Coordinates of C-alpha atoms and ligand atoms in Angstrom, one line a residue:
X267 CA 110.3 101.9 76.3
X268 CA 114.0 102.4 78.1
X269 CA 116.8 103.4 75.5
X270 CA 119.1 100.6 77.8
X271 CA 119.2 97.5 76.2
X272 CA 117.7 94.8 78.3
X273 CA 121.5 93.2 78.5
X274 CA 122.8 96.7 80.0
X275 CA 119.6 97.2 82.0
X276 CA 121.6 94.3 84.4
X277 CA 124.7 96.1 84.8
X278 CA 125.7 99.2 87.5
X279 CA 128.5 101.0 86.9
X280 CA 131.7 100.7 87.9
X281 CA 131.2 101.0 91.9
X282 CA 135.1 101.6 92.4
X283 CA 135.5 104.2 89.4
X284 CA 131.9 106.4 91.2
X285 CA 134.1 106.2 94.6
X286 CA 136.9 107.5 93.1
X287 CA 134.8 110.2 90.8
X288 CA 133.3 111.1 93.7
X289 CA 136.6 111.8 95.8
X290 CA 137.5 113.8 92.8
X291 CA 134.8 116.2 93.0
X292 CA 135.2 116.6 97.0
X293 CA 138.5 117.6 95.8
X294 CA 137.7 119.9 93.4
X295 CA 135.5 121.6 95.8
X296 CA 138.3 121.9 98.1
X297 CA 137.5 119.5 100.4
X298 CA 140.8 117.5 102.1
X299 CA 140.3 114.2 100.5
X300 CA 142.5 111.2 100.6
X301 CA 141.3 109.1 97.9
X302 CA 142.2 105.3 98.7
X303 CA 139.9 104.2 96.1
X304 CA 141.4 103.7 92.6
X305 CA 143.5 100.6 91.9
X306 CA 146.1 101.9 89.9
X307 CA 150.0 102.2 91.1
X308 CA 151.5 105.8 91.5
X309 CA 154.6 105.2 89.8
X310 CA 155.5 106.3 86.7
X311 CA 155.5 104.1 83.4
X312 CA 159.9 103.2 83.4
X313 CA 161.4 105.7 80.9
X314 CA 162.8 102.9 78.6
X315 CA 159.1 102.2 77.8
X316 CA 158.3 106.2 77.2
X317 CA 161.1 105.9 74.6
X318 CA 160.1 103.1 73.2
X319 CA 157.0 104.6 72.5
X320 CA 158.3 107.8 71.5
X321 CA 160.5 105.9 68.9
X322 CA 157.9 103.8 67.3
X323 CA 155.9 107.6 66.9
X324 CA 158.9 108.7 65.4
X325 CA 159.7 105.4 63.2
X326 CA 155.6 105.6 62.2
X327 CA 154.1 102.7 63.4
X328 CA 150.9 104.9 63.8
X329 CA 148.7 102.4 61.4
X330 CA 146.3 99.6 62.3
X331 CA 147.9 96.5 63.5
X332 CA 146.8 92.9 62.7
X333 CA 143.6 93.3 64.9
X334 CA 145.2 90.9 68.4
X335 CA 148.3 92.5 68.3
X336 CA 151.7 93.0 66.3
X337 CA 153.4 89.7 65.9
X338 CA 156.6 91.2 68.1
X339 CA 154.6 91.8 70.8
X340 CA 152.8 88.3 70.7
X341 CA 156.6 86.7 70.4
X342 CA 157.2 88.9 73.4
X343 CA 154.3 87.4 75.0
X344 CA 155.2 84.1 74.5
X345 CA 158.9 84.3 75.8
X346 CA 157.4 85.9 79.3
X347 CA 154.9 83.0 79.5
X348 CA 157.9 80.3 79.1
X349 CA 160.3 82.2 81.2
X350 CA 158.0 83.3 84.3
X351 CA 155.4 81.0 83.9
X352 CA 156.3 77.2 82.6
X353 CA 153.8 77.9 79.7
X354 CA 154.5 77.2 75.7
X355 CA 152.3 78.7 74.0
X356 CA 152.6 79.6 69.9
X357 CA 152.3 83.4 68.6
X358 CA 148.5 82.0 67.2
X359 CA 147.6 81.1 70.8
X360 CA 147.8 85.0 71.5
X361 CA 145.5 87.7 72.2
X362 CA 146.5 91.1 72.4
X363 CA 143.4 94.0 73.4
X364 CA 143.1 97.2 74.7
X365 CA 143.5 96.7 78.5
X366 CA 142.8 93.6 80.6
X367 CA 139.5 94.6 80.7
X368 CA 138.5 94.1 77.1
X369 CA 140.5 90.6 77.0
X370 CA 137.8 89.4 79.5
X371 CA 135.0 91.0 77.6
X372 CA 136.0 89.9 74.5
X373 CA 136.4 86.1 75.7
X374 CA 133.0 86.2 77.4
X375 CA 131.5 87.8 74.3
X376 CA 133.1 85.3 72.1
X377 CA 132.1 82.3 74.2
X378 CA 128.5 83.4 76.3
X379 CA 125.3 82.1 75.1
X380 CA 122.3 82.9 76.8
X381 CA 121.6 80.7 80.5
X382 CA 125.3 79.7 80.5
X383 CA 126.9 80.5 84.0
X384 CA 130.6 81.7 84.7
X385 CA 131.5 81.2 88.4
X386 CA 133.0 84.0 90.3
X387 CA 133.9 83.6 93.7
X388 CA 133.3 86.4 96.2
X389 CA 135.0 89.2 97.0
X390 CA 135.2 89.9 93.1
X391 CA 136.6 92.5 91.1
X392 CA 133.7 94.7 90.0
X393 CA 133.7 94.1 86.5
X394 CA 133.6 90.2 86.3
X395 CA 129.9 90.1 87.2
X396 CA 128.5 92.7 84.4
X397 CA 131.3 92.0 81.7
X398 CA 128.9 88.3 82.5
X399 CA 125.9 90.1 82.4
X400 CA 126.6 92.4 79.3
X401 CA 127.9 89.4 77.2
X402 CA 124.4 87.7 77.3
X403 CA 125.9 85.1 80.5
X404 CA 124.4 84.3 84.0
X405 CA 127.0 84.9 87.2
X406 CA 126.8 82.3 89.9
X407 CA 128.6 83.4 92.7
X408 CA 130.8 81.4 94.8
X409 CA 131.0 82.7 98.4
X410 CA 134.8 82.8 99.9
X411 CA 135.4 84.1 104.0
X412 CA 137.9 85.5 106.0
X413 CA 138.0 82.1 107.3
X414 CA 138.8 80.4 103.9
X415 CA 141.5 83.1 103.7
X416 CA 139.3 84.5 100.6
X417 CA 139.9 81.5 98.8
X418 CA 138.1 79.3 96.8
X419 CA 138.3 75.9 98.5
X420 CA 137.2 72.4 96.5
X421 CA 134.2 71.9 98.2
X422 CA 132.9 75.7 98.2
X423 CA 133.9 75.2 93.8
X424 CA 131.7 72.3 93.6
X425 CA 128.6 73.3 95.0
X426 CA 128.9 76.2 92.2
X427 CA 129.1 74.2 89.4
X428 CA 126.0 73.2 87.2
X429 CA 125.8 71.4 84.0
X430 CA 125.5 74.9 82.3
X431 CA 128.8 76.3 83.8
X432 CA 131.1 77.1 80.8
X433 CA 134.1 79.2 83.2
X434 CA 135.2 79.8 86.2
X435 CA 137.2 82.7 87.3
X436 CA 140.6 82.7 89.1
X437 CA 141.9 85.9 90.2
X438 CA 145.3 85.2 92.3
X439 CA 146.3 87.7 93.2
X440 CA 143.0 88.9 94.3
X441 CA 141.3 92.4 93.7
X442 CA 140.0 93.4 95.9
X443 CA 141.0 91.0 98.9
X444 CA 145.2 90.6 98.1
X445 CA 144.7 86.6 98.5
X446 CA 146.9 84.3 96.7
X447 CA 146.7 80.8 96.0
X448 CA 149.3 78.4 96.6
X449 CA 150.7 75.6 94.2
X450 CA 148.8 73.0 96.1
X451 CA 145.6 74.9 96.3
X452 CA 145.3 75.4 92.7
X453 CA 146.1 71.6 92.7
X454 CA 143.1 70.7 94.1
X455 CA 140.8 72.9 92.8
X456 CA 142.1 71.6 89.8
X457 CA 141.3 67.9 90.9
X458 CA 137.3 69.2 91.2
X459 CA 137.6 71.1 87.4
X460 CA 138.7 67.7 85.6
X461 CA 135.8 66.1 87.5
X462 CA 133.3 68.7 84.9
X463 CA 135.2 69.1 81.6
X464 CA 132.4 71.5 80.2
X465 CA 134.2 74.3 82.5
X466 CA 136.6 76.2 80.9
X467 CA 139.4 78.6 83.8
X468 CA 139.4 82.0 82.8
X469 CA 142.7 82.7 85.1
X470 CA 143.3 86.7 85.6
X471 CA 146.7 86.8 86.8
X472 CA 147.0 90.8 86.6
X473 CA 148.7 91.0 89.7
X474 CA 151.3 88.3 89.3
X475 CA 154.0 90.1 90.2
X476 CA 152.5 91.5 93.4
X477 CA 153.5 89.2 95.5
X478 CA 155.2 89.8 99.6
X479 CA 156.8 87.3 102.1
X480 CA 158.2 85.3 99.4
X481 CA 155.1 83.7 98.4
X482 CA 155.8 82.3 95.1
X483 CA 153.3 82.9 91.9
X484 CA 151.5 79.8 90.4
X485 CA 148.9 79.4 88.2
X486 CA 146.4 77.0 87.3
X487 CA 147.4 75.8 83.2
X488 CA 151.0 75.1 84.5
X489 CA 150.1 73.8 87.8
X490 CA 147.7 71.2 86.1
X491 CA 148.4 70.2 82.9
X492 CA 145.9 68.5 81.8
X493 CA 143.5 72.0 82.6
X494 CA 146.0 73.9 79.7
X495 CA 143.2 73.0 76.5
X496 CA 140.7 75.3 78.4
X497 CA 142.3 77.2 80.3
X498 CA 142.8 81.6 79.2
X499 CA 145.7 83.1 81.0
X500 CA 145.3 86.3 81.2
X501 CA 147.6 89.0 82.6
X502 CA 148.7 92.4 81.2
X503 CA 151.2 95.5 81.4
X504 CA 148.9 97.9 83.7
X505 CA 150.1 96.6 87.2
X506 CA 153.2 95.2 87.2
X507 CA 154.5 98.3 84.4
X508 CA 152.6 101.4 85.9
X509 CA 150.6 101.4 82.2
X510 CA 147.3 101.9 83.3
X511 CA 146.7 104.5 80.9
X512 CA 148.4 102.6 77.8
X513 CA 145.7 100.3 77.2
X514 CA 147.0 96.9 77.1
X515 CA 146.1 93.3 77.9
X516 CA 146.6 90.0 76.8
X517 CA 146.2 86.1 77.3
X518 CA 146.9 82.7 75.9
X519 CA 145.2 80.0 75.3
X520 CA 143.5 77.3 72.7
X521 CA 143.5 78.7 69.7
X522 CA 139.7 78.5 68.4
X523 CA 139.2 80.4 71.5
X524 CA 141.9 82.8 70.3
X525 CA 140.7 83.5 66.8
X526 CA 137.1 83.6 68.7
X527 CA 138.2 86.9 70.8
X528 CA 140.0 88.3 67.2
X529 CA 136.4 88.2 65.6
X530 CA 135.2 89.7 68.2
X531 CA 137.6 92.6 67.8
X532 CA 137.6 92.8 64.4
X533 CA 134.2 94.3 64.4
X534 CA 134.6 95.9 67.4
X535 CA 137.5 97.6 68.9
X536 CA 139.6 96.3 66.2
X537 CA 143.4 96.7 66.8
X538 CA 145.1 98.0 70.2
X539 CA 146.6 101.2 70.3
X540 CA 149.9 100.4 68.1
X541 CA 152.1 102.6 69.6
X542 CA 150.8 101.4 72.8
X543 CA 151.6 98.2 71.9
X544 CA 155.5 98.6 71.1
X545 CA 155.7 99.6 74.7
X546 CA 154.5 97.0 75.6
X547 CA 156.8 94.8 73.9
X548 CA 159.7 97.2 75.8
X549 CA 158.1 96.6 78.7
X550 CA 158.1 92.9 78.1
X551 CA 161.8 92.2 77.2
X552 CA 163.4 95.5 78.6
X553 CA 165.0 95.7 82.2
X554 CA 163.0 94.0 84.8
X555 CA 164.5 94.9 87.8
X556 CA 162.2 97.9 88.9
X557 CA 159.7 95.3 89.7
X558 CA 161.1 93.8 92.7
X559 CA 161.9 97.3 93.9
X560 CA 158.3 98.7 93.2
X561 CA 157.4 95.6 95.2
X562 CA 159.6 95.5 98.3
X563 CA 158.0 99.3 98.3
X564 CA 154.2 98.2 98.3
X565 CA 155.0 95.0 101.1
X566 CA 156.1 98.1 103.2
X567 CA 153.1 100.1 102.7
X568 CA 150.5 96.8 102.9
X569 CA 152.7 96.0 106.4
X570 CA 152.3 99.7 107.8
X571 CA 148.4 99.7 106.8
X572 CA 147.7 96.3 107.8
X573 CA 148.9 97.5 111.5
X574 CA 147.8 100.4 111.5
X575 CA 144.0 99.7 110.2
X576 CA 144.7 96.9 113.3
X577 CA 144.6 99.2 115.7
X578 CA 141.6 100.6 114.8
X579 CA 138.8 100.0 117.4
X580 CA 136.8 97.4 115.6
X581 CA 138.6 97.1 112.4
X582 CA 139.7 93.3 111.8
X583 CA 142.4 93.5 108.7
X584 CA 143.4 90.1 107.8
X585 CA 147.3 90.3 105.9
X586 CA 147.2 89.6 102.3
X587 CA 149.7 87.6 100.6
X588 CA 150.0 90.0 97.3
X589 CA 148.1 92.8 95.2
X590 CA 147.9 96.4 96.6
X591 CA 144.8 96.1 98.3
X592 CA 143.2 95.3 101.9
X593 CA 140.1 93.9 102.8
X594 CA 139.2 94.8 106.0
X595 CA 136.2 93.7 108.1
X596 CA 133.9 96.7 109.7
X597 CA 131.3 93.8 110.8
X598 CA 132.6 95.2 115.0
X599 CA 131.2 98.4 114.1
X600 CA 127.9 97.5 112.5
X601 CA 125.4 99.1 114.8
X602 CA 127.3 102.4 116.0
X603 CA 126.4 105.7 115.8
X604 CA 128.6 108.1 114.1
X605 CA 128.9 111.9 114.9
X606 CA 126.2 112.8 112.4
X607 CA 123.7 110.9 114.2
X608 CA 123.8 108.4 111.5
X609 CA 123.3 104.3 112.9
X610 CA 126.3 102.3 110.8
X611 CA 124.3 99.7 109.6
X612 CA 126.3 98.6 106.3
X613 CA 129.4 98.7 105.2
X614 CA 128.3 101.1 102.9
X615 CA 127.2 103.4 105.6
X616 CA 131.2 103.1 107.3
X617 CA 132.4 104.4 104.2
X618 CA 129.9 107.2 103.1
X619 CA 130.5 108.5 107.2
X620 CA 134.0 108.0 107.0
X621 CA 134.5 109.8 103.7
X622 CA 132.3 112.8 104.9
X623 CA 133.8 113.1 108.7
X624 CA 137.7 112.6 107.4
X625 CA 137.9 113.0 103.5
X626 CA 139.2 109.2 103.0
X627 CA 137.3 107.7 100.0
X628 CA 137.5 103.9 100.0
X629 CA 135.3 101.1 98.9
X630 CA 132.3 99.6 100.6
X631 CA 132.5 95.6 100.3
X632 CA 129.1 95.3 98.8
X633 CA 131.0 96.4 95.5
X634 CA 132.6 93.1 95.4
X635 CA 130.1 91.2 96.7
X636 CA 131.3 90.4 100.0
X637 CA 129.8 92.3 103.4
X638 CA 131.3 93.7 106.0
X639 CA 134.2 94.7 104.6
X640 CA 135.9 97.4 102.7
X641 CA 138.5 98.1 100.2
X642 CA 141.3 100.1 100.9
X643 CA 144.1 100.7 98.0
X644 CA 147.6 101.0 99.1
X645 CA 148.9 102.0 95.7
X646 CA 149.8 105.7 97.1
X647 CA 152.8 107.4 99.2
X648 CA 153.3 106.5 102.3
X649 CA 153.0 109.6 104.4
X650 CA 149.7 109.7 102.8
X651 CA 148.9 105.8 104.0
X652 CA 149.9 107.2 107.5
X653 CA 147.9 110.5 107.2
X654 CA 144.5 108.2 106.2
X655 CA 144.9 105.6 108.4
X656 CA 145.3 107.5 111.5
X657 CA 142.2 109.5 110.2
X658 CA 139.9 106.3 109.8
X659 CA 141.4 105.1 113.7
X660 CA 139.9 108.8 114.9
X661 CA 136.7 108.0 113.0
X662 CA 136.4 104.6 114.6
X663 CA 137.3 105.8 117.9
X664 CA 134.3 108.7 117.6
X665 CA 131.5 105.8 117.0
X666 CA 129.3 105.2 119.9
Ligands
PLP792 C1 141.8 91.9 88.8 C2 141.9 92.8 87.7 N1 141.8 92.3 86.4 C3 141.9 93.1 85.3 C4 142.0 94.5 85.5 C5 142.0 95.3 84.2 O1 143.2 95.9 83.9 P1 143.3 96.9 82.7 O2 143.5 98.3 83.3 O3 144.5 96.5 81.9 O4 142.1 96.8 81.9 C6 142.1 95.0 86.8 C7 142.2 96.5 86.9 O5 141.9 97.1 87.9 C8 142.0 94.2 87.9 O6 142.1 94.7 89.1

């Protein structure tokens, strides 16, 4: 008898946290590794946030918190949503977990019953399918293309949809391809959703504020109305605050659904970390310039990378509108040989040759559920961008 449950038995690991483990052992072996794998920014948390943290240590707010979060922080929460987004929401429309991460798992765990399906369209961030899986739910995929620019269009959305959908999931901007949707698209995506009122928008807006080219941020319970009563916006501090390692996510929406996610937590993860969360609320209502300047940074780096990866010999890099990724296609390449001997015949292949001939660890499309392709993370100095892309043009030149 396995020791997995049969719920886990369906999930793989993280694909993108292996890559990156993986690079990290190369590493400590002394290999020259550039690891392009991990989707986290490299700049450090702002220090008004470190002191905020500091202080609460210092004031000892080191105790458990009401289980979703300190009411500051959720009155934080609500005063971004009206100010950047158009929303109103009340403090008891609030969720406040332990990463982005858990606010997904907890709303599929609150909400999942066994045969219901939760459309994801493809490319996907890894852990939309298993969180599915894990919570007892079925994932029906919803194929995007380069063509499609990534996107979900109406008609690809509808042929998803089944009686037994309960969510679909937006991600804009997208990990792992950068794609964005626009006012209007969201619009009429929105026209197909009030068409099936049993589906419910699970919106990830994590990299909202990752945007280039002046394309302006949208999303779906402000852009339709009538979608807000089931619609969870979900964003968090990780991206757009460099606080990856502080643990903390949230989202807004009806609140059943919201008390839903707290009973989940409180016999679960109970509170986040409370120091953690007065960061957050720093982060939140302190000085918001450093975005825009982090981001005029990161257009840079996608614009060098997106040329550069375009002069590869068989490399096709579409330009992504936001996020710190690129999704490039390899699908030229399928059928070379590479200086091992070995015959490319996946995308998985390009990357396990690439990271053994030139130390560049990136992510094989399969991981997202979208072939040929790859994901390459931008998130890291530019000298270094320079260094790895001019290794992976040396590797696709030595393919025969
Ligand atoms: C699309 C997307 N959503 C959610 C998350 C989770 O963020 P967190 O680190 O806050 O759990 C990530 C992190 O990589 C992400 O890329």
């Amino acid at each position: 008898m396995s020791m997995e449950s049969a719920a886990l038995r369906r999930v793989k690991p993280s694909p993108t946290i292996a890559v990156s483990a993986k690079a990290r052992e190369l590493q400590r072996q002394g290999v020259d590794v550039i690891a392009l794998a991990a989707g986290e920014p490299d700049f450090d948390t702002p220090a008004s946030i470190k002191e905020a943290a500091i202080r609460a240590i210092r004031e000892g707010k080191t105790k458990y918190t009401d289980v979703d979060g300190i009411p500051e922080l959720k009155e934080a929460i609500c005063a971004k949503f009206k100010r950047e987004n158009g929303l109103e929401y009340a403090r008891t429309q609030v969720n406040v977990s332990p990463g982005g991460k858990p606010v997904l798992y907890n709303a599929f765990v609150a909400t999942l019953s066994p045969g219901d399906e939760v459309v994801i369209p493809t490319p996907y961030w890894v852990s939309y399918p298993d969180m599915v899986y894990l919570a007892g739910g079925e994932p029906v995929f919803a194929p995007t293309s380069a063509q499609t620019g990534f996107r979900l269009t109406p008609e690809i959305l509808e042929r998803a949809i089944t009686p037994r959908t309960k969510w679909l999931i937006l991600n804009s901007p997208s990990n792992p391809s950068g794609a964005a949707y626009s006012r209007a698209e969201l619009k009429a995506l929105g026209e197909v959703l009030l068409r099936h009122p049993q589906v419910w928008v699970l919106t990830d807006d994590m990299y909202e504020h990752l945007l280039y080219d002046g394309f302006e941020f949208a999303t779906i319970a402000e852009v339709v109305p009538a979608l807000y009563a089931r619609t969870l916006t979900m964003n968090g501090v990780s991206k757009a605050y460099a606080m990856t390692g502080w643990r903390i996510g949230y989202a807004a929406g009806p609140e059943p659904l919201i008390k839903a996610m707290a009973k989940v937590m409180s016999q679960s993860t109970s509170n986040p970390c409370s120091v953690s969360q007065w960061a957050a609320v720093e982060a939140l209502t302190g000085p918001q310039d450093f975005i825009g300047e982090r981001c005029a940074v990161f257009e840079k780096r996608r614009d060098l990378v997106v040329s550069m990866l375009n002069q590869a010999s068989g490399l096709h890099c579409p330009k992504p509108e936001g996020a710190f990724y690129v999704y490039p296609s390899c699908e030229a390449l399928l059928g070379k040989t590479a200086p091992t001997g070995k015959v490319i015949a996946t995308d998985g292949d390009f990357v396990s040759e690439l990271l053994g001939a030139t130390g560049v660890a990136v992510v094989q499309g399969e991981a997202f559920g979208l072939s040929p392709f790859f994901r390459i993370s931008y998130a890291t100095a530019t000298e270094v961008l320079e260094d790895a892309c001019a290794r992976i043009q040396r590797f696709c030149a030595s393919l025969t």
